[in-house]
PDB file of C-alpha atoms in Angstrom:
ATOM      1  CA  MET A   1      46.935  50.528 185.669  1.00 36.00           C
ATOM      2  CA  ASP A   2      48.779  52.107 182.774  1.00 38.00           C
ATOM      3  CA  SER A   3      52.122  53.746 183.330  1.00 36.00           C
ATOM      4  CA  LEU A   4      52.324  57.495 182.927  1.00 42.00           C
ATOM      5  CA  ALA A   5      55.731  57.136 181.323  1.00 38.00           C
ATOM      6  CA  ALA A   6      54.142  56.716 177.917  1.00 42.00           C
ATOM      7  CA  ALA A   7      51.484  59.385 178.305  1.00 46.00           C
ATOM      8  CA  PRO A   8      51.576  62.238 175.794  1.00 46.00           C
ATOM      9  CA  GLY A   9      53.216  65.308 177.261  1.00 44.00           C
ATOM     10  CA  THR A  10      54.638  63.380 180.244  1.00 44.00           C
ATOM     11  CA  GLY A  11      57.544  61.455 178.714  1.00 42.00           C
ATOM     12  CA  PRO A  12      60.645  62.455 176.744  1.00 37.00           C
ATOM     13  CA  ALA A  13      58.504  63.997 174.010  1.00 42.00           C
ATOM     14  CA  THR A  14      56.687  67.031 175.370  1.00 42.00           C
ATOM     15  CA  SER A  15      54.385  67.531 172.418  1.00 45.00           C
ATOM     16  CA  PRO A  16      50.871  66.066 172.720  1.00 45.00           C
ATOM     17  CA  LEU A  17      51.051  64.845 169.137  1.00 43.00           C
ATOM     18  CA  PRO A  18      53.681  62.081 169.105  1.00 42.00           C
ATOM     19  CA  ILE A  19      51.773  59.692 171.364  1.00 45.00           C
ATOM     20  CA  LEU A  20      53.930  56.729 172.344  1.00 44.00           C
ATOM     21  CA  ARG A  21      50.959  54.514 173.106  1.00 55.00           C
ATOM     22  CA  LYS A  22      48.920  53.018 170.348  1.00 60.00           C
ATOM     23  CA  PRO A  23      45.658  54.957 169.953  1.00 61.00           C
ATOM     24  CA  ARG A  24      42.766  53.313 171.755  1.00 67.00           C
ATOM     25  CA  ARG A  25      39.142  53.232 170.820  1.00 72.00           C
ATOM     26  CA  ALA A  26      37.443  55.852 172.963  1.00 66.00           C
ATOM     27  CA  ALA A  27      35.329  54.549 175.803  1.00 78.00           C
ATOM     28  CA  THR A  28      31.565  54.740 175.551  1.00 86.00           C
ATOM     29  CA  LEU A  29      28.957  55.228 178.231  1.00 89.00           C
ATOM     30  CA  ASP A  30      27.839  51.645 177.721  1.00 89.00           C
ATOM     31  CA  SER A  31      31.356  50.437 178.531  1.00 91.00           C
ATOM     32  CA  LEU A  32      31.535  52.222 181.879  1.00 94.00           C
ATOM     33  CA  PRO A  33      30.880  50.438 185.186  1.00 94.00           C
ATOM     34  CA  ALA A  34      27.187  49.937 185.840  1.00 94.00           C
ATOM     35  CA  ASP A  35      27.550  48.654 189.397  1.00 95.00           C
ATOM     36  CA  ARG A  36      28.753  51.881 191.041  1.00 97.00           C
ATOM     37  CA  THR A  37      28.589  55.655 190.849  1.00 98.00           C
ATOM     38  CA  LEU A  38      30.837  57.051 188.124  1.00 98.00           C
ATOM     39  CA  VAL A  39      33.648  59.539 188.746  1.00 98.00           C
ATOM     40  CA  MET A  40      33.977  62.509 186.411  1.00 98.00           C
ATOM     41  CA  GLY A  41      37.336  64.279 186.614  1.00 97.00           C
ATOM     42  CA  ILE A  42      37.388  68.068 186.247  1.00 96.00           C
ATOM     43  CA  LEU A  43      39.901  69.424 183.732  1.00 95.00           C
ATOM     44  CA  ASN A  44      39.844  73.217 183.580  1.00 91.00           C
ATOM     45  CA  VAL A  45      41.778  74.746 180.702  1.00 91.00           C
ATOM     46  CA  THR A  46      41.304  78.238 182.120  1.00 82.00           C
ATOM     47  CA  PRO A  47      43.369  80.950 183.812  1.00 74.00           C
ATOM     48  CA  ASP A  48      40.699  81.840 186.383  1.00 54.00           C
ATOM     49  CA  SER A  49      38.792  78.807 187.691  1.00 52.00           C
ATOM     50  CA  PHE A  50      38.323  79.016 191.457  1.00 49.00           C
ATOM     51  CA  SER A  51      40.417  75.973 192.374  1.00 57.00           C
ATOM     52  CA  ASP A  52      42.882  75.198 189.608  1.00 59.00           C
ATOM     53  CA  GLY A  53      42.786  78.145 187.237  1.00 54.00           C
ATOM     54  CA  GLY A  54      46.127  78.664 185.482  1.00 66.00           C
ATOM     55  CA  LYS A  55      47.477  75.188 186.258  1.00 75.00           C
ATOM     56  CA  ASN A  56      47.012  74.101 182.650  1.00 79.00           C
ATOM     57  CA  PRO A  57      48.207  77.065 180.581  1.00 77.00           C
ATOM     58  CA  THR A  58      48.985  75.079 177.425  1.00 84.00           C
ATOM     59  CA  PRO A  59      47.419  72.139 175.596  1.00 87.00           C
ATOM     60  CA  ASP A  60      50.416  70.011 176.615  1.00 90.00           C
ATOM     61  CA  THR A  61      49.928  70.623 180.345  1.00 91.00           C
ATOM     62  CA  ALA A  62      46.166  70.160 180.092  1.00 92.00           C
ATOM     63  CA  ILE A  63      46.524  66.884 178.183  1.00 95.00           C
ATOM     64  CA  ALA A  64      49.042  65.600 180.722  1.00 94.00           C
ATOM     65  CA  ALA A  65      46.708  66.517 183.600  1.00 94.00           C
ATOM     66  CA  GLY A  66      43.770  64.841 181.873  1.00 96.00           C
ATOM     67  CA  LEU A  67      45.765  61.686 181.244  1.00 97.00           C
ATOM     68  CA  ARG A  68      46.817  61.528 184.877  1.00 95.00           C
ATOM     69  CA  MET A  69      43.147  61.545 185.832  1.00 96.00           C
ATOM     70  CA  PHE A  70      42.307  58.978 183.163  1.00 97.00           C
ATOM     71  CA  TYR A  71      45.042  56.581 184.235  1.00 96.00           C
ATOM     72  CA  ALA A  72      44.072  57.143 187.891  1.00 96.00           C
ATOM     73  CA  GLY A  73      40.667  55.695 187.046  1.00 97.00           C
ATOM     74  CA  ALA A  74      38.400  58.595 186.108  1.00 98.00           C
ATOM     75  CA  ASP A  75      35.431  57.272 184.162  1.00 98.00           C
ATOM     76  CA  ILE A  76      34.835  60.581 182.359  1.00 98.00           C
ATOM     77  CA  ILE A  77      37.059  63.634 181.838  1.00 98.00           C
ATOM     78  CA  ASP A  78      35.086  66.892 181.838  1.00 97.00           C
ATOM     79  CA  VAL A  79      36.978  69.518 179.817  1.00 97.00           C
ATOM     80  CA  GLY A  80      36.087  73.184 180.246  1.00 93.00           C
ATOM     81  CA  GLY A  81      37.543  76.354 178.753  1.00 90.00           C
ATOM     82  CA  GLU A  82      35.491  78.991 180.579  1.00 89.00           C
ATOM     83  CA  SER A  83      35.339  79.505 184.331  1.00 78.00           C
ATOM     84  CA  THR A  84      31.881  79.275 185.888  1.00 72.00           C
ATOM     85  CA  ARG A  85      32.889  80.625 189.321  1.00 64.00           C
ATOM     86  CA  PRO A  86      30.878  83.571 190.672  1.00 68.00           C
ATOM     87  CA  GLY A  87      32.074  86.796 189.070  1.00 63.00           C
ATOM     88  CA  ALA A  88      33.991  85.153 186.225  1.00 62.00           C
ATOM     89  CA  GLU A  89      34.273  87.013 182.942  1.00 74.00           C
ATOM     90  CA  ASP A  90      32.692  85.635 179.788  1.00 80.00           C
ATOM     91  CA  VAL A  91      34.905  83.900 177.241  1.00 85.00           C
ATOM     92  CA  SER A  92      34.129  83.941 173.539  1.00 91.00           C
ATOM     93  CA  PRO A  93      33.306  80.604 171.918  1.00 92.00           C
ATOM     94  CA  GLU A  94      36.328  81.074 169.641  1.00 95.00           C
ATOM     95  CA  GLU A  95      38.751  81.413 172.575  1.00 92.00           C
ATOM     96  CA  GLU A  96      37.022  78.598 174.441  1.00 94.00           C
ATOM     97  CA  GLN A  97      37.433  76.283 171.462  1.00 95.00           C
ATOM     98  CA  ARG A  98      41.091  77.264 171.056  1.00 93.00           C
ATOM     99  CA  ARG A  99      41.649  76.090 174.616  1.00 92.00           C
ATOM    100  CA  VAL A 100      39.671  72.863 174.667  1.00 95.00           C
ATOM    101  CA  LEU A 101      39.584  71.254 171.220  1.00 97.00           C
ATOM    102  CA  PRO A 102      43.219  70.018 171.082  1.00 96.00           C
ATOM    103  CA  VAL A 103      42.824  68.631 174.591  1.00 96.00           C
ATOM    104  CA  ILE A 104      39.617  66.783 173.780  1.00 97.00           C
ATOM    105  CA  ALA A 105      41.068  65.274 170.616  1.00 97.00           C
ATOM    106  CA  ALA A 106      44.186  64.009 172.420  1.00 97.00           C
ATOM    107  CA  LEU A 107      42.274  62.520 175.353  1.00 97.00           C
ATOM    108  CA  VAL A 108      39.813  60.756 173.059  1.00 96.00           C
ATOM    109  CA  LYS A 109      42.723  59.383 171.058  1.00 95.00           C
ATOM    110  CA  ALA A 110      44.138  57.980 174.302  1.00 96.00           C
ATOM    111  CA  GLY A 111      40.839  56.187 174.955  1.00 95.00           C
ATOM    112  CA  ALA A 112      39.158  58.534 177.434  1.00 97.00           C
ATOM    113  CA  LEU A 113      35.451  59.297 177.513  1.00 97.00           C
ATOM    114  CA  VAL A 114      35.240  63.088 177.390  1.00 98.00           C
ATOM    115  CA  SER A 115      32.486  65.534 178.214  1.00 98.00           C
ATOM    116  CA  ILE A 116      32.542  69.198 177.213  1.00 98.00           C
ATOM    117  CA  ASP A 117      31.756  71.722 179.923  1.00 96.00           C
ATOM    118  CA  THR A 118      30.281  74.669 178.037  1.00 96.00           C
ATOM    119  CA  VAL A 119      27.267  76.948 177.804  1.00 95.00           C
ATOM    120  CA  HIS A 120      27.916  77.710 174.130  1.00 95.00           C
ATOM    121  CA  THR A 121      26.189  75.769 171.377  1.00 97.00           C
ATOM    122  CA  ALA A 122      29.024  76.377 168.908  1.00 97.00           C
ATOM    123  CA  THR A 123      31.623  75.039 171.325  1.00 97.00           C
ATOM    124  CA  ALA A 124      29.488  72.021 172.161  1.00 97.00           C
ATOM    125  CA  ALA A 125      29.130  71.192 168.461  1.00 98.00           C
ATOM    126  CA  ALA A 126      32.866  71.596 167.811  1.00 98.00           C
ATOM    127  CA  ALA A 127      33.678  69.442 170.838  1.00 98.00           C
ATOM    128  CA  LEU A 128      31.403  66.657 169.610  1.00 98.00           C
ATOM    129  CA  ASP A 129      33.194  66.807 166.266  1.00 98.00           C
ATOM    130  CA  ALA A 130      36.502  66.445 168.171  1.00 97.00           C
ATOM    131  CA  GLY A 131      35.227  63.307 169.890  1.00 97.00           C
ATOM    132  CA  ALA A 132      33.467  64.464 173.061  1.00 98.00           C
ATOM    133  CA  ALA A 133      30.538  62.221 174.003  1.00 97.00           C
ATOM    134  CA  ILE A 134      28.610  64.283 176.586  1.00 98.00           C
ATOM    135  CA  ILE A 135      27.530  67.928 176.790  1.00 98.00           C
ATOM    136  CA  ASN A 136      27.749  69.367 180.318  1.00 97.00           C
ATOM    137  CA  ASP A 137      25.886  72.683 180.227  1.00 96.00           C
ATOM    138  CA  VAL A 138      25.766  74.824 183.380  1.00 91.00           C
ATOM    139  CA  SER A 139      23.727  77.607 181.799  1.00 93.00           C
ATOM    140  CA  GLY A 140      20.717  76.488 183.813  1.00 89.00           C
ATOM    141  CA  LEU A 141      17.552  78.440 183.145  1.00 88.00           C
ATOM    142  CA  SER A 142      19.177  80.521 180.393  1.00 91.00           C
ATOM    143  CA  ILE A 143      20.028  77.723 177.982  1.00 91.00           C
ATOM    144  CA  GLU A 144      21.485  79.182 174.794  1.00 92.00           C
ATOM    145  CA  PRO A 145      19.357  79.139 171.635  1.00 87.00           C
ATOM    146  CA  GLY A 146      20.271  76.166 169.497  1.00 95.00           C
ATOM    147  CA  MET A 147      21.573  73.982 172.327  1.00 97.00           C
ATOM    148  CA  ALA A 148      18.366  71.956 172.608  1.00 97.00           C
ATOM    149  CA  GLU A 149      18.347  71.307 168.866  1.00 97.00           C
ATOM    150  CA  LEU A 150      22.004  70.226 168.956  1.00 98.00           C
ATOM    151  CA  VAL A 151      21.300  67.777 171.773  1.00 98.00           C
ATOM    152  CA  ALA A 152      18.278  66.417 169.933  1.00 98.00           C
ATOM    153  CA  THR A 153      20.088  65.882 166.634  1.00 98.00           C
ATOM    154  CA  SER A 154      23.348  64.580 168.117  1.00 98.00           C
ATOM    155  CA  LYS A 155      21.520  62.224 170.508  1.00 97.00           C
ATOM    156  CA  VAL A 156      24.328  62.543 173.074  1.00 98.00           C
ATOM    157  CA  PRO A 157      23.742  62.673 176.840  1.00 98.00           C
ATOM    158  CA  TYR A 158      23.157  66.195 178.141  1.00 98.00           C
ATOM    159  CA  VAL A 159      23.768  67.433 181.675  1.00 98.00           C
ATOM    160  CA  LEU A 160      21.025  69.886 182.602  1.00 97.00           C
ATOM    161  CA  THR A 161      22.301  71.975 185.512  1.00 97.00           C
ATOM    162  CA  HIS A 162      20.231  74.226 187.730  1.00 97.00           C
ATOM    163  CA  ARG A 163      21.494  77.796 187.760  1.00 94.00           C
ATOM    164  CA  ARG A 164      19.808  81.165 187.858  1.00 94.00           C
ATOM    165  CA  GLY A 165      21.413  84.076 186.035  1.00 89.00           C
ATOM    166  CA  ASP A 166      25.046  83.879 184.958  1.00 85.00           C
ATOM    167  CA  ALA A 167      28.447  83.927 186.629  1.00 82.00           C
ATOM    168  CA  ARG A 168      28.136  87.638 187.405  1.00 84.00           C
ATOM    169  CA  THR A 169      24.570  87.623 188.746  1.00 91.00           C
ATOM    170  CA  MET A 170      23.888  84.188 190.218  1.00 90.00           C
ATOM    171  CA  SER A 171      25.122  85.027 193.737  1.00 89.00           C
ATOM    172  CA  SER A 172      22.283  87.549 194.080  1.00 92.00           C
ATOM    173  CA  LEU A 173      19.590  85.084 192.963  1.00 93.00           C
ATOM    174  CA  THR A 174      19.321  82.864 196.031  1.00 95.00           C
ATOM    175  CA  GLU A 175      15.733  83.527 197.151  1.00 97.00           C
ATOM    176  CA  TYR A 176      13.713  80.288 197.288  1.00 98.00           C
ATOM    177  CA  ALA A 177      10.465  79.362 198.986  1.00 97.00           C
ATOM    178  CA  ASN A 178      11.800  75.815 199.327  1.00 98.00           C
ATOM    179  CA  VAL A 179      15.137  75.284 197.634  1.00 98.00           C
ATOM    180  CA  ALA A 180      14.714  71.582 196.820  1.00 98.00           C
ATOM    181  CA  GLU A 181      11.181  71.932 195.492  1.00 98.00           C
ATOM    182  CA  ASP A 182      11.980  75.124 193.571  1.00 98.00           C
ATOM    183  CA  VAL A 183      15.071  73.627 191.956  1.00 98.00           C
ATOM    184  CA  VAL A 184      13.069  70.591 190.849  1.00 98.00           C
ATOM    185  CA  ALA A 185      10.283  72.777 189.434  1.00 98.00           C
ATOM    186  CA  GLU A 186      12.724  74.993 187.524  1.00 97.00           C
ATOM    187  CA  LEU A 187      14.585  71.999 186.104  1.00 98.00           C
ATOM    188  CA  ILE A 188      11.275  70.540 184.940  1.00 98.00           C
ATOM    189  CA  GLY A 189      10.588  73.794 183.099  1.00 96.00           C
ATOM    190  CA  VAL A 190      13.854  73.557 181.160  1.00 96.00           C
ATOM    191  CA  ARG A 191      13.424  69.819 180.655  1.00 97.00           C
ATOM    192  CA  ASP A 192      10.078  70.455 178.987  1.00 96.00           C
ATOM    193  CA  LYS A 193      11.784  72.807 176.516  1.00 95.00           C
ATOM    194  CA  LEU A 194      14.286  70.057 175.731  1.00 97.00           C
ATOM    195  CA  TYR A 195      11.470  67.590 175.198  1.00 97.00           C
ATOM    196  CA  ALA A 196       9.743  70.048 172.858  1.00 97.00           C
ATOM    197  CA  ALA A 197      12.933  70.234 170.777  1.00 97.00           C
ATOM    198  CA  GLY A 198      13.031  66.458 170.425  1.00 97.00           C
ATOM    199  CA  VAL A 199      15.477  65.508 173.195  1.00 98.00           C
ATOM    200  CA  ALA A 200      14.781  62.014 174.522  1.00 98.00           C
ATOM    201  CA  PRO A 201      14.281  61.494 178.280  1.00 98.00           C
ATOM    202  CA  GLU A 202      17.186  59.043 178.477  1.00 97.00           C
ATOM    203  CA  GLN A 203      19.591  61.704 177.188  1.00 97.00           C
ATOM    204  CA  ILE A 204      19.000  63.989 180.164  1.00 98.00           C
ATOM    205  CA  ILE A 205      21.218  63.969 183.245  1.00 98.00           C
ATOM    206  CA  LEU A 206      20.184  66.284 186.076  1.00 98.00           C
ATOM    207  CA  ASP A 207      22.627  68.332 188.154  1.00 98.00           C
ATOM    208  CA  PRO A 208      21.223  70.282 191.146  1.00 98.00           C
ATOM    209  CA  GLY A 209      23.810  73.004 190.600  1.00 97.00           C
ATOM    210  CA  ILE A 210      25.564  72.974 193.963  1.00 97.00           C
ATOM    211  CA  GLY A 211      27.106  76.424 194.465  1.00 94.00           C
ATOM    212  CA  PHE A 212      25.228  78.002 191.573  1.00 94.00           C
ATOM    213  CA  SER A 213      22.730  80.605 192.834  1.00 94.00           C
ATOM    214  CA  LYS A 214      22.610  78.893 196.243  1.00 96.00           C
ATOM    215  CA  ASN A 215      24.039  79.880 199.610  1.00 97.00           C
ATOM    216  CA  ASP A 216      25.816  77.484 201.942  1.00 97.00           C
ATOM    217  CA  GLU A 217      22.735  76.173 203.765  1.00 98.00           C
ATOM    218  CA  GLN A 218      20.828  75.793 200.492  1.00 98.00           C
ATOM    219  CA  ASN A 219      23.627  73.602 199.149  1.00 98.00           C
ATOM    220  CA  TRP A 220      23.356  71.313 202.173  1.00 98.00           C
ATOM    221  CA  GLU A 221      19.573  71.232 201.857  1.00 98.00           C
ATOM    222  CA  LEU A 222      19.829  70.163 198.216  1.00 97.00           C
ATOM    223  CA  LEU A 223      22.245  67.382 199.098  1.00 97.00           C
ATOM    224  CA  ARG A 224      19.797  66.169 201.766  1.00 97.00           C
ATOM    225  CA  ASN A 225      17.060  66.021 199.125  1.00 97.00           C
ATOM    226  CA  LEU A 226      18.711  64.363 196.133  1.00 96.00           C
ATOM    227  CA  ASP A 227      15.849  61.864 196.131  1.00 96.00           C
ATOM    228  CA  LYS A 228      13.550  64.620 194.868  1.00 97.00           C
ATOM    229  CA  LEU A 229      15.736  64.960 191.777  1.00 96.00           C
ATOM    230  CA  GLU A 230      16.009  61.209 191.319  1.00 96.00           C
ATOM    231  CA  ALA A 231      12.216  60.940 191.468  1.00 97.00           C
ATOM    232  CA  LEU A 232      12.087  62.699 188.082  1.00 97.00           C
ATOM    233  CA  GLY A 233      13.453  59.521 186.518  1.00 97.00           C
ATOM    234  CA  HIS A 234      16.765  60.790 185.172  1.00 98.00           C
ATOM    235  CA  ARG A 235      20.374  60.085 186.073  1.00 98.00           C
ATOM    236  CA  VAL A 236      21.764  62.546 188.635  1.00 98.00           C
ATOM    237  CA  LEU A 237      25.221  64.147 188.601  1.00 98.00           C
ATOM    238  CA  VAL A 238      26.523  65.942 191.704  1.00 98.00           C
ATOM    239  CA  GLY A 239      29.311  68.513 191.486  1.00 97.00           C
ATOM    240  CA  ALA A 240      30.248  69.674 194.981  1.00 97.00           C
ATOM    241  CA  SER A 241      34.011  69.338 194.684  1.00 96.00           C
ATOM    242  CA  ARG A 242      36.030  71.928 196.619  1.00 95.00           C
ATOM    243  CA  LYS A 243      33.162  74.405 196.612  1.00 94.00           C
ATOM    244  CA  ARG A 244      32.921  77.326 198.986  1.00 94.00           C
ATOM    245  CA  PHE A 245      30.332  75.811 201.325  1.00 97.00           C
ATOM    246  CA  LEU A 246      32.879  73.107 202.166  1.00 97.00           C
ATOM    247  CA  GLY A 247      35.470  75.746 202.957  1.00 96.00           C
ATOM    248  CA  THR A 248      32.980  77.383 205.304  1.00 97.00           C
ATOM    249  CA  LEU A 249      32.303  74.060 207.013  1.00 97.00           C
ATOM    250  CA  LEU A 250      36.021  73.503 207.541  1.00 97.00           C
ATOM    251  CA  THR A 251      36.753  76.989 208.890  1.00 96.00           C
ATOM    252  CA  VAL A 252      39.553  77.046 211.471  1.00 93.00           C
ATOM    253  CA  ALA A 253      40.323  80.115 213.615  1.00 94.00           C
ATOM    254  CA  GLY A 254      38.000  82.189 211.467  1.00 94.00           C
ATOM    255  CA  LYS A 255      39.707  81.208 208.199  1.00 96.00           C
ATOM    256  CA  SER A 256      37.859  79.221 205.556  1.00 95.00           C
ATOM    257  CA  ALA A 257      39.698  76.171 204.241  1.00 96.00           C
ATOM    258  CA  ALA A 258      41.412  76.784 200.910  1.00 93.00           C
ATOM    259  CA  PRO A 259      40.047  74.916 197.863  1.00 92.00           C
ATOM    260  CA  ASP A 260      42.825  72.314 197.860  1.00 90.00           C
ATOM    261  CA  GLU A 261      42.147  71.618 201.560  1.00 95.00           C
ATOM    262  CA  ARG A 262      38.591  70.478 200.807  1.00 96.00           C
ATOM    263  CA  ASP A 263      39.295  67.151 199.089  1.00 96.00           C
ATOM    264  CA  ALA A 264      38.605  64.954 202.119  1.00 97.00           C
ATOM    265  CA  ALA A 265      35.229  66.632 202.612  1.00 98.00           C
ATOM    266  CA  THR A 266      34.570  66.224 198.888  1.00 98.00           C
ATOM    267  CA  ALA A 267      35.263  62.494 199.136  1.00 98.00           C
ATOM    268  CA  ALA A 268      32.860  62.288 202.083  1.00 98.00           C
ATOM    269  CA  ILE A 269      30.124  63.888 199.979  1.00 98.00           C
ATOM    270  CA  THR A 270      30.979  61.479 197.167  1.00 98.00           C
ATOM    271  CA  ALA A 271      30.436  58.526 199.493  1.00 98.00           C
ATOM    272  CA  VAL A 272      27.078  59.865 200.680  1.00 97.00           C
ATOM    273  CA  CYS A 273      25.873  60.675 197.155  1.00 97.00           C
ATOM    274  CA  ALA A 274      26.984  57.276 195.896  1.00 98.00           C
ATOM    275  CA  ALA A 275      25.132  55.559 198.735  1.00 96.00           C
ATOM    276  CA  ARG A 276      22.027  57.519 197.735  1.00 95.00           C
ATOM    277  CA  GLY A 277      22.223  56.407 194.126  1.00 95.00           C
ATOM    278  CA  ALA A 278      23.867  59.297 192.276  1.00 97.00           C
ATOM    279  CA  TRP A 279      24.834  58.331 188.728  1.00 98.00           C
ATOM    280  CA  ALA A 280      28.104  60.287 188.878  1.00 98.00           C
ATOM    281  CA  VAL A 281      30.110  62.802 190.876  1.00 98.00           C
ATOM    282  CA  ARG A 282      32.250  65.545 189.370  1.00 98.00           C
ATOM    283  CA  VAL A 283      35.525  66.033 191.273  1.00 97.00           C
ATOM    284  CA  HIS A 284      38.979  67.573 191.091  1.00 95.00           C
ATOM    285  CA  ASP A 285      40.829  64.777 192.920  1.00 96.00           C
ATOM    286  CA  VAL A 286      39.844  61.488 191.311  1.00 97.00           C
ATOM    287  CA  GLY A 287      41.545  58.928 193.573  1.00 97.00           C
ATOM    288  CA  PRO A 288      39.730  59.502 196.896  1.00 97.00           C
ATOM    289  CA  SER A 289      36.330  59.749 195.209  1.00 98.00           C
ATOM    290  CA  LEU A 290      36.955  56.580 193.209  1.00 98.00           C
ATOM    291  CA  ASP A 291      37.732  54.794 196.465  1.00 98.00           C
ATOM    292  CA  ALA A 292      34.579  56.285 198.012  1.00 98.00           C
ATOM    293  CA  VAL A 293      32.247  55.074 195.268  1.00 98.00           C
ATOM    294  CA  LYS A 294      33.747  51.595 195.416  1.00 98.00           C
ATOM    295  CA  VAL A 295      33.167  51.450 199.176  1.00 97.00           C
ATOM    296  CA  ALA A 296      29.598  52.680 198.758  1.00 97.00           C
ATOM    297  CA  ALA A 297      28.933  50.042 196.100  1.00 97.00           C
ATOM    298  CA  ARG A 298      30.380  47.297 198.295  1.00 95.00           C
ATOM    299  CA  LEU A 299      28.157  48.330 201.201  1.00 94.00           C
ATOM    300  CA  ALA A 300      25.004  48.575 199.132  1.00 86.00           C
ATOM    301  CA  PRO A 301      22.246  46.175 200.213  1.00 82.00           C
ATOM    302  CA  ALA A 302      22.527  42.831 198.464  1.00 71.00           C
ATOM    303  CA  PRO A 303      19.652  42.011 196.084  1.00 65.00           C
ATOM    304  CA  VAL A 304      16.983  39.853 197.605  1.00 59.00           C
ATOM    305  CA  SER A 305      16.928  36.401 196.037  1.00 56.00           C
ATOM    306  CA  ASN A 306      13.682  34.524 195.547  1.00 51.00           C
TER     307      ASN A 306
END
């Protein structure tokens, strides 16, 4: 494992620009492990994200945090500049790009594979120009005009997340006849729009949208039914890290567990999702989930030899 002593923003030089390491060629999806579930580290460059908002107030601190995840073994670093928690205020694409683009460029220069967490087409395009290799779009059913065309022309992988409404309205949109079947049907509807724009099936990664327009029990029901998503033939990404339904589960003396007290439960979900064949998990604390996916891979049934 690389030493953090030479990481930009973590050594004697505090600027992200004078990198003491030699620049590396950025990782590609093809270079990532194919024998286990991948671990995507969450890097929020925001003042108001539910778990770690405000922890990375400058590009330097965000780059240092991203490098710590990278050197801890994260396969992908997911950089976001706008909170998607319920009730969060919108951020303009210009402000979002001011937050994320220097971070993406520095992490790519260090050799990390970076995804951009955004609902804005303009930010996604700028992030790809800065070296990001995946678009992670949580806009759900309200995909922004132009995003499908960008995905089609860029040919990069695209995370299609299930969400109804937006950050301000999604908590009121939790009525489902059958949450697993309805989520699958609604994702198919958006997928068909992507196909119509020229997006290839292999570009699409499905995310059930844990915590987005779902209540606690609906989140658990979706996790029980990941096979319904996998049956659509696409890779599946699960992002349950530190979310509110875990805090509810871990309630003690009537008090829900705080976000940073939910990492053990997150790692447990990682292990279960990995055992069920998830392509990747999106987490705040990389180390425990990396251990979990390695254990799940080691316990997977051995191939039958003829």
